[in-house]
Short mmCIF file of N, CA and C in Angstrom, two decimals:
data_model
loop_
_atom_site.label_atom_id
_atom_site.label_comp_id
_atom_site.label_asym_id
_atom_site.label_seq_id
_atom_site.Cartn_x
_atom_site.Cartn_y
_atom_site.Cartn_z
N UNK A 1 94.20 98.20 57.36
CA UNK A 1 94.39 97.52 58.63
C UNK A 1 93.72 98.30 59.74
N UNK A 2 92.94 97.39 60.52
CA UNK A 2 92.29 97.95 61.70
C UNK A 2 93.21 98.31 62.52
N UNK A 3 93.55 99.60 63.13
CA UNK A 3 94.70 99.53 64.22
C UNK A 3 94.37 101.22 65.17
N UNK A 4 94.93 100.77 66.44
CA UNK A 4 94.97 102.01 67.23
C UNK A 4 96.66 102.35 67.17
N UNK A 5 97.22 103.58 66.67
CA UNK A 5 98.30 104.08 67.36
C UNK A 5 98.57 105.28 67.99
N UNK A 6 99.23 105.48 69.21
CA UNK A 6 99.47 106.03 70.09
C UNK A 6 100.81 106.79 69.96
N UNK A 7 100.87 107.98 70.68
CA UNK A 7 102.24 109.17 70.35
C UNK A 7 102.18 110.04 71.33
N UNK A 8 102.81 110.69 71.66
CA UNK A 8 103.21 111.98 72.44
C UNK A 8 104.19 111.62 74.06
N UNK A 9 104.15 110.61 73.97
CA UNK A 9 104.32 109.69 75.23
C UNK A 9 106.13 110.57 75.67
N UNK A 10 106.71 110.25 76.52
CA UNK A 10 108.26 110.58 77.09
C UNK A 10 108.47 111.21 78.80
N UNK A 11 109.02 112.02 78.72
CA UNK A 11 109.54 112.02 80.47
C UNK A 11 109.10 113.56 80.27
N UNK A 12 108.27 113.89 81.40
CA UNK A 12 107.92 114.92 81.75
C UNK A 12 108.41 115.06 83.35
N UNK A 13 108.34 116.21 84.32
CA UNK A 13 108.88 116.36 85.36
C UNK A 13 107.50 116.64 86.25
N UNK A 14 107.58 116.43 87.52
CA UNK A 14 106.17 116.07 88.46
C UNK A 14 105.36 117.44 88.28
N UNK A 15 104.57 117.50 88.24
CA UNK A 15 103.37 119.17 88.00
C UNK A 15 103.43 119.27 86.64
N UNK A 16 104.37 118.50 85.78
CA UNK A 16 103.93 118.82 84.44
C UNK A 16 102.85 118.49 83.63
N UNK A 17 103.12 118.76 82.19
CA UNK A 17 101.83 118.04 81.78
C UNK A 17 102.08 117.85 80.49
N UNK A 18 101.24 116.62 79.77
CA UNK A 18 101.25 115.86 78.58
C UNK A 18 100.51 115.81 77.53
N UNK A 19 100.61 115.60 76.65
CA UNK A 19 98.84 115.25 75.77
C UNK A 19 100.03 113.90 75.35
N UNK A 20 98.38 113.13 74.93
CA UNK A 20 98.89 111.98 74.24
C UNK A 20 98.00 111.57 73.20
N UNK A 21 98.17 111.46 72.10
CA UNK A 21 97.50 111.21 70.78
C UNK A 21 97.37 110.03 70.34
N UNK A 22 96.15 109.46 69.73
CA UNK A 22 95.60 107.88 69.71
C UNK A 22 95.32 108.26 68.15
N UNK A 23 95.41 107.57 66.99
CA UNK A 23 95.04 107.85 65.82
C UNK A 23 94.56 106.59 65.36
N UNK A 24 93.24 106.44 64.75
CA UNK A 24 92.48 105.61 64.27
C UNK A 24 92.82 105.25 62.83
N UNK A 25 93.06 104.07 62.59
CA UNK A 25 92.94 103.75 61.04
C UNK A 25 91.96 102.20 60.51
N UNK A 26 91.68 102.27 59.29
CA UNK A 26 90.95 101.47 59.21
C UNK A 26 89.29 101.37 59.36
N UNK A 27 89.07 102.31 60.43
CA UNK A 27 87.60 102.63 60.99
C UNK A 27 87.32 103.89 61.52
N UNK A 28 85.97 104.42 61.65
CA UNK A 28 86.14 105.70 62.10
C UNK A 28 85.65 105.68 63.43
N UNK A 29 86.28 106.35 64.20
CA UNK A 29 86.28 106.09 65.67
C UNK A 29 85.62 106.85 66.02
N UNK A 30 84.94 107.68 65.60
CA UNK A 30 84.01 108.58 66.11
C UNK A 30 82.46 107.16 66.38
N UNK A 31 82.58 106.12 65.98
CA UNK A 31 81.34 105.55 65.76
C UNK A 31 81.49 104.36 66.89
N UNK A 32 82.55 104.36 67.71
CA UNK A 32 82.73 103.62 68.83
C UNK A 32 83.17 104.70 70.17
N UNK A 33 82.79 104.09 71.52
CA UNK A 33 83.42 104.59 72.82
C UNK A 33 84.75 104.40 72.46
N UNK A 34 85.78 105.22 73.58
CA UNK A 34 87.22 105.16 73.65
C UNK A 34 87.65 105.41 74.66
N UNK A 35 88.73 104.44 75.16
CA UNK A 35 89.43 104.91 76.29
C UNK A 35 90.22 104.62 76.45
N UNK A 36 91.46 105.04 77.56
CA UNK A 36 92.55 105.17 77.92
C UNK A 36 93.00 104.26 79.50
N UNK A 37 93.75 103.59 78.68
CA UNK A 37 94.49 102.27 80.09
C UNK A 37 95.78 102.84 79.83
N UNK A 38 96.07 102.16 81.53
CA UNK A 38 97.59 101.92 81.60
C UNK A 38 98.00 101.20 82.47
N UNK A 39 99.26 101.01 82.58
CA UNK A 39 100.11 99.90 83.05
C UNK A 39 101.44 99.96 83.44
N UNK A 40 101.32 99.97 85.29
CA UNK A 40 102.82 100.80 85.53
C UNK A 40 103.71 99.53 85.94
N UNK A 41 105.05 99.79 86.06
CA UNK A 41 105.50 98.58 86.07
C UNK A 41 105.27 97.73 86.96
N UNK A 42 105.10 96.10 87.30
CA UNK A 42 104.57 95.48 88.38
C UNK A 42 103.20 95.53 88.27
N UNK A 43 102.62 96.06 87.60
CA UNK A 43 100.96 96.25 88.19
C UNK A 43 100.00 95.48 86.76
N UNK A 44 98.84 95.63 86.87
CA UNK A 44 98.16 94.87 86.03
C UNK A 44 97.51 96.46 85.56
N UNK A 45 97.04 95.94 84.25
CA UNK A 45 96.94 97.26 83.57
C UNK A 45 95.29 97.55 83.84
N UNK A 46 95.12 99.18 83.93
CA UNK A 46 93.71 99.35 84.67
C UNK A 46 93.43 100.32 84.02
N UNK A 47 91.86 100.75 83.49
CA UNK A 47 91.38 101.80 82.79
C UNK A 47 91.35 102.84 84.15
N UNK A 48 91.50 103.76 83.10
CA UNK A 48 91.58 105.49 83.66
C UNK A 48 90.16 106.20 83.48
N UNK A 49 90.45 106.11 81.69
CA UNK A 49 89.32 107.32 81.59
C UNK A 49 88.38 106.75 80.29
N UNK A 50 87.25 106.77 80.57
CA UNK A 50 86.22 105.48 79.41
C UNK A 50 85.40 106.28 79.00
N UNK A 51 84.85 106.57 77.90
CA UNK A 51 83.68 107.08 77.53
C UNK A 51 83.05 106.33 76.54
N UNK A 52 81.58 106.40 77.10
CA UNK A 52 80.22 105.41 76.42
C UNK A 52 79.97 106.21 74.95
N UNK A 53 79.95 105.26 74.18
CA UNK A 53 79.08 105.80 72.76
C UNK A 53 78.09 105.90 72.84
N UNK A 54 77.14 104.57 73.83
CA UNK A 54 75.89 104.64 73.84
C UNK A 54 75.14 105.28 74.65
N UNK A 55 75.57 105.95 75.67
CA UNK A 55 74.92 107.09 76.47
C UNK A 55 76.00 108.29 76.84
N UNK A 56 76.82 108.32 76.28
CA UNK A 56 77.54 109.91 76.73
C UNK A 56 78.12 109.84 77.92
N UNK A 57 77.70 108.76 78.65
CA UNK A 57 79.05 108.46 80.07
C UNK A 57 80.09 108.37 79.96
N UNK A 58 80.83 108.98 80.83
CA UNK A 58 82.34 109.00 81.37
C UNK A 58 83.09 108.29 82.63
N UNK A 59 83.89 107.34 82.23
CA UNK A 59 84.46 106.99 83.89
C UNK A 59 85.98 107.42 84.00
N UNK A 60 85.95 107.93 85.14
CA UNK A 60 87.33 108.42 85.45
C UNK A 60 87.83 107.83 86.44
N UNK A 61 89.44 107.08 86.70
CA UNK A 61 89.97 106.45 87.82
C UNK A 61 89.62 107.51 88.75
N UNK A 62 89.67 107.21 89.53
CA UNK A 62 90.05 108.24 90.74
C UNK A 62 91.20 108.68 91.03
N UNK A 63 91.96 107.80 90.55
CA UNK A 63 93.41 108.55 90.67
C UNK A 63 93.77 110.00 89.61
N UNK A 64 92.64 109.80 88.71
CA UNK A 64 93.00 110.79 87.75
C UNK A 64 92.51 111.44 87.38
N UNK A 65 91.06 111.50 88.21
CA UNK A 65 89.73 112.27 88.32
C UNK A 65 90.57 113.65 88.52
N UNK A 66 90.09 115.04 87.77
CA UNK A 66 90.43 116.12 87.84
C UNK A 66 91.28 116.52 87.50
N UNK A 67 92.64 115.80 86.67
CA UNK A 67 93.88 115.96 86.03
C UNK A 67 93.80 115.64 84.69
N UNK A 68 92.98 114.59 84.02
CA UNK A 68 92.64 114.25 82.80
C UNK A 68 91.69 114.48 82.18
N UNK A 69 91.77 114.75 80.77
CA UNK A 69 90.95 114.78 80.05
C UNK A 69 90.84 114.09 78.91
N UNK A 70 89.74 113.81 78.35
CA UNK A 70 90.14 112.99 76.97
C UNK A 70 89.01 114.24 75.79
N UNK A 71 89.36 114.32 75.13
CA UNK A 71 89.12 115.20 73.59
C UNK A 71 89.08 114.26 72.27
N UNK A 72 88.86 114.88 71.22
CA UNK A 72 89.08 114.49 69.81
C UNK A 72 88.96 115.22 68.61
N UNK A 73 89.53 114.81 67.92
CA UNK A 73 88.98 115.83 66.29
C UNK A 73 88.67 114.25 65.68
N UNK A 74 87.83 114.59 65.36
CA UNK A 74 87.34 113.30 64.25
C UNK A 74 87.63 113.98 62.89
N UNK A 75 87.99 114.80 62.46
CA UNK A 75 88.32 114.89 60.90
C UNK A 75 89.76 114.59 61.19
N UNK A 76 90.30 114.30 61.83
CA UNK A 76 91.91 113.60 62.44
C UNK A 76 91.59 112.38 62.53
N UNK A 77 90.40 111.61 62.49
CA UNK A 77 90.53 110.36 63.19
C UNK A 77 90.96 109.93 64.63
N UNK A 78 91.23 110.85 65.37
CA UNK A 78 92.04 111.01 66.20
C UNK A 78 91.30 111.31 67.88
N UNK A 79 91.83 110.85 69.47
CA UNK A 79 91.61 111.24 70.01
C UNK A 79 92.87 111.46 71.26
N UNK A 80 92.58 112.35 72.02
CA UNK A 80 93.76 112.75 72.82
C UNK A 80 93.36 112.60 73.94
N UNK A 81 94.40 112.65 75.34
CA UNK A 81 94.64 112.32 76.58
C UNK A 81 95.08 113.71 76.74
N UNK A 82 94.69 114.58 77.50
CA UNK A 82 95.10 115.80 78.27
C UNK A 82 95.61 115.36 79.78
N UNK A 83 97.01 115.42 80.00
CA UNK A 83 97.31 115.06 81.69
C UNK A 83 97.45 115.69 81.90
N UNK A 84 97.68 116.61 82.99
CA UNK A 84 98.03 118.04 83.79
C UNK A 84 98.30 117.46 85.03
N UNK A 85 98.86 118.32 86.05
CA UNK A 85 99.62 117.85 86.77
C UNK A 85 99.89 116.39 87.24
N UNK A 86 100.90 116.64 86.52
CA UNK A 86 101.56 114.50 86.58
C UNK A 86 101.79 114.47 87.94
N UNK A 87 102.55 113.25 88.32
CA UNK A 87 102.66 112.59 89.16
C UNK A 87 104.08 111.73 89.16
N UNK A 88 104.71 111.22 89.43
CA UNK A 88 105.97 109.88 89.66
C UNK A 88 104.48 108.78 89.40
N UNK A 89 103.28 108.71 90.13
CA UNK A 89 103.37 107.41 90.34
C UNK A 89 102.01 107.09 88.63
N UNK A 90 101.79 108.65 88.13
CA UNK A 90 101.63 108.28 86.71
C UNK A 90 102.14 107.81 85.52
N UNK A 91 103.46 107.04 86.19
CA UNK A 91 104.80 106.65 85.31
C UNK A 91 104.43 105.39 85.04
N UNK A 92 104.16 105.20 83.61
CA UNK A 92 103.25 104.05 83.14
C UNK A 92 103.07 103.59 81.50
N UNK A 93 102.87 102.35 80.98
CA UNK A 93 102.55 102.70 79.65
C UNK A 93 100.99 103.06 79.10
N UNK A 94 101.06 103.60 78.81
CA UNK A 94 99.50 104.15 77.82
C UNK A 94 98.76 103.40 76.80
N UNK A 95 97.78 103.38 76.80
CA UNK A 95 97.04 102.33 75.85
C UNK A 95 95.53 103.11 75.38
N UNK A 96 95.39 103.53 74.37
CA UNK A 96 94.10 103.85 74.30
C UNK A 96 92.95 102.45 73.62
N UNK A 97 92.43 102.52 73.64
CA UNK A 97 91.44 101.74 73.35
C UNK A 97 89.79 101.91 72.65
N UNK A 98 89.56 100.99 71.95
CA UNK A 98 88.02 101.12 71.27
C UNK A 98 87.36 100.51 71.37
N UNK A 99 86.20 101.09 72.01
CA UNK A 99 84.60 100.20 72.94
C UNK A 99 85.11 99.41 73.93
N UNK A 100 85.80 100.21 75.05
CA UNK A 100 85.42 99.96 76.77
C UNK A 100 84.12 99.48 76.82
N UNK A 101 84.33 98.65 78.14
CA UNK A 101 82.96 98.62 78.70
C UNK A 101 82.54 99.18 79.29
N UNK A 102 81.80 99.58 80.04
CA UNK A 102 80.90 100.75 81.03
C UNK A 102 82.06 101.14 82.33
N UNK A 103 82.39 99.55 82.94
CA UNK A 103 83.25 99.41 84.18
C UNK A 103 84.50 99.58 83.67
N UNK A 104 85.20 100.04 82.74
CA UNK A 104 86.38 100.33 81.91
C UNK A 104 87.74 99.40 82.45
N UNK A 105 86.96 98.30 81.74
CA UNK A 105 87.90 97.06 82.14
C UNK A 105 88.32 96.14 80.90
N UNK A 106 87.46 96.03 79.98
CA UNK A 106 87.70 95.20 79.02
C UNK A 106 87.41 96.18 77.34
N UNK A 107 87.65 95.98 76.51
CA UNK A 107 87.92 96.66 75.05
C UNK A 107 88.18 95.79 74.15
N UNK A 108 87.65 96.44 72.82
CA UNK A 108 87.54 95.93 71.68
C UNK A 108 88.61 95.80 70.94
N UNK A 109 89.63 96.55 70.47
CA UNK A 109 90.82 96.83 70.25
C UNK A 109 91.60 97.83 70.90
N UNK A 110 92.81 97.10 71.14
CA UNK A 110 93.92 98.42 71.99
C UNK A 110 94.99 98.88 71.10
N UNK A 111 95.91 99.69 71.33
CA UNK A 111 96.78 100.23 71.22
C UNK A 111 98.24 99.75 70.94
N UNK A 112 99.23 99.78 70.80
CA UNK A 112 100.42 99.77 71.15
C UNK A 112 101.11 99.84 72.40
N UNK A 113 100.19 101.24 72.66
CA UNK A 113 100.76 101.88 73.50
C UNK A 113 101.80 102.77 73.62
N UNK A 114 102.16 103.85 74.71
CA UNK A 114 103.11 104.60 74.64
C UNK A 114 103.53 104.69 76.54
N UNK A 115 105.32 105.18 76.24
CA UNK A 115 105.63 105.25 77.09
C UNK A 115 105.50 107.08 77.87
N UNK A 116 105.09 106.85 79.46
CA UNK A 116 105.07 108.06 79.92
C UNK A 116 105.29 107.94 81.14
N UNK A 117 106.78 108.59 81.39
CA UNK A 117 107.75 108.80 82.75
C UNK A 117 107.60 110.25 83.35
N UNK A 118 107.29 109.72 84.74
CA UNK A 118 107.53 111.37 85.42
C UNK A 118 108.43 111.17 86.68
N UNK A 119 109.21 112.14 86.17
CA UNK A 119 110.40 112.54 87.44
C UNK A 119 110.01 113.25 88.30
N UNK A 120 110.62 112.76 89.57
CA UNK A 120 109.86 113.67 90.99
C UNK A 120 111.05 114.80 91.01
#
């Protein structure tokens, strides 16, 4: 089964920080872009952090420009979300995703998703 799932997600406290783990099955994800949406409550869900397969570009929200990172081990199948200093208003669900588009708005397959709360 083709599928993205997502982990590390829970309540961290404001200045803290998270990783969050996306694990690929079915396909190897090293051979597509990947990125990371989310969706806080009330709001419509909006990419964060996108990276191109086909040219090595990166887009970062601005809200999260300089706090996030995204990584991977591909002998894991696997790629991760580095957050560092959270936020309250980074209190949201998580979605990673495979083959964003450039404008990190639309994707090929998503996630589950995971939940991630921060207390002020």
């Amino acid at each position: 089964e083709v599928q993205l799932v997502e982990s590390g997600g829970g309540l961290v406290q404001a200045g803290g920080s998270l990783r969050l783990s996306c694990a690929a099955s079915g396909f190897i994800l090293d051979d597509y872009g990947i990125g990371w949406f989310r969706q806080a409550p009330g709001k419509e869900r909006e990419g964060i952090l996108c990276v191109s397969k086909s040219d090595g570009s990166t887009y970062y929200a601005n809200s999260v420009k300089g706090r996030f990172t995204i990584s991977s081990d591909n002998a894991k199948n696997t790629v991760y979300l580095q957050m560092n200093s959270l936020k309250p208003e980074d209190t949201a669900v998580y979605y990673c995703a495979a083959e964003p588009d450039l404008g990190c708005q639309t994707y090929m397959l998503l996630g589950q998703g995971t939940q991630v709360t921060v207390s002020s």
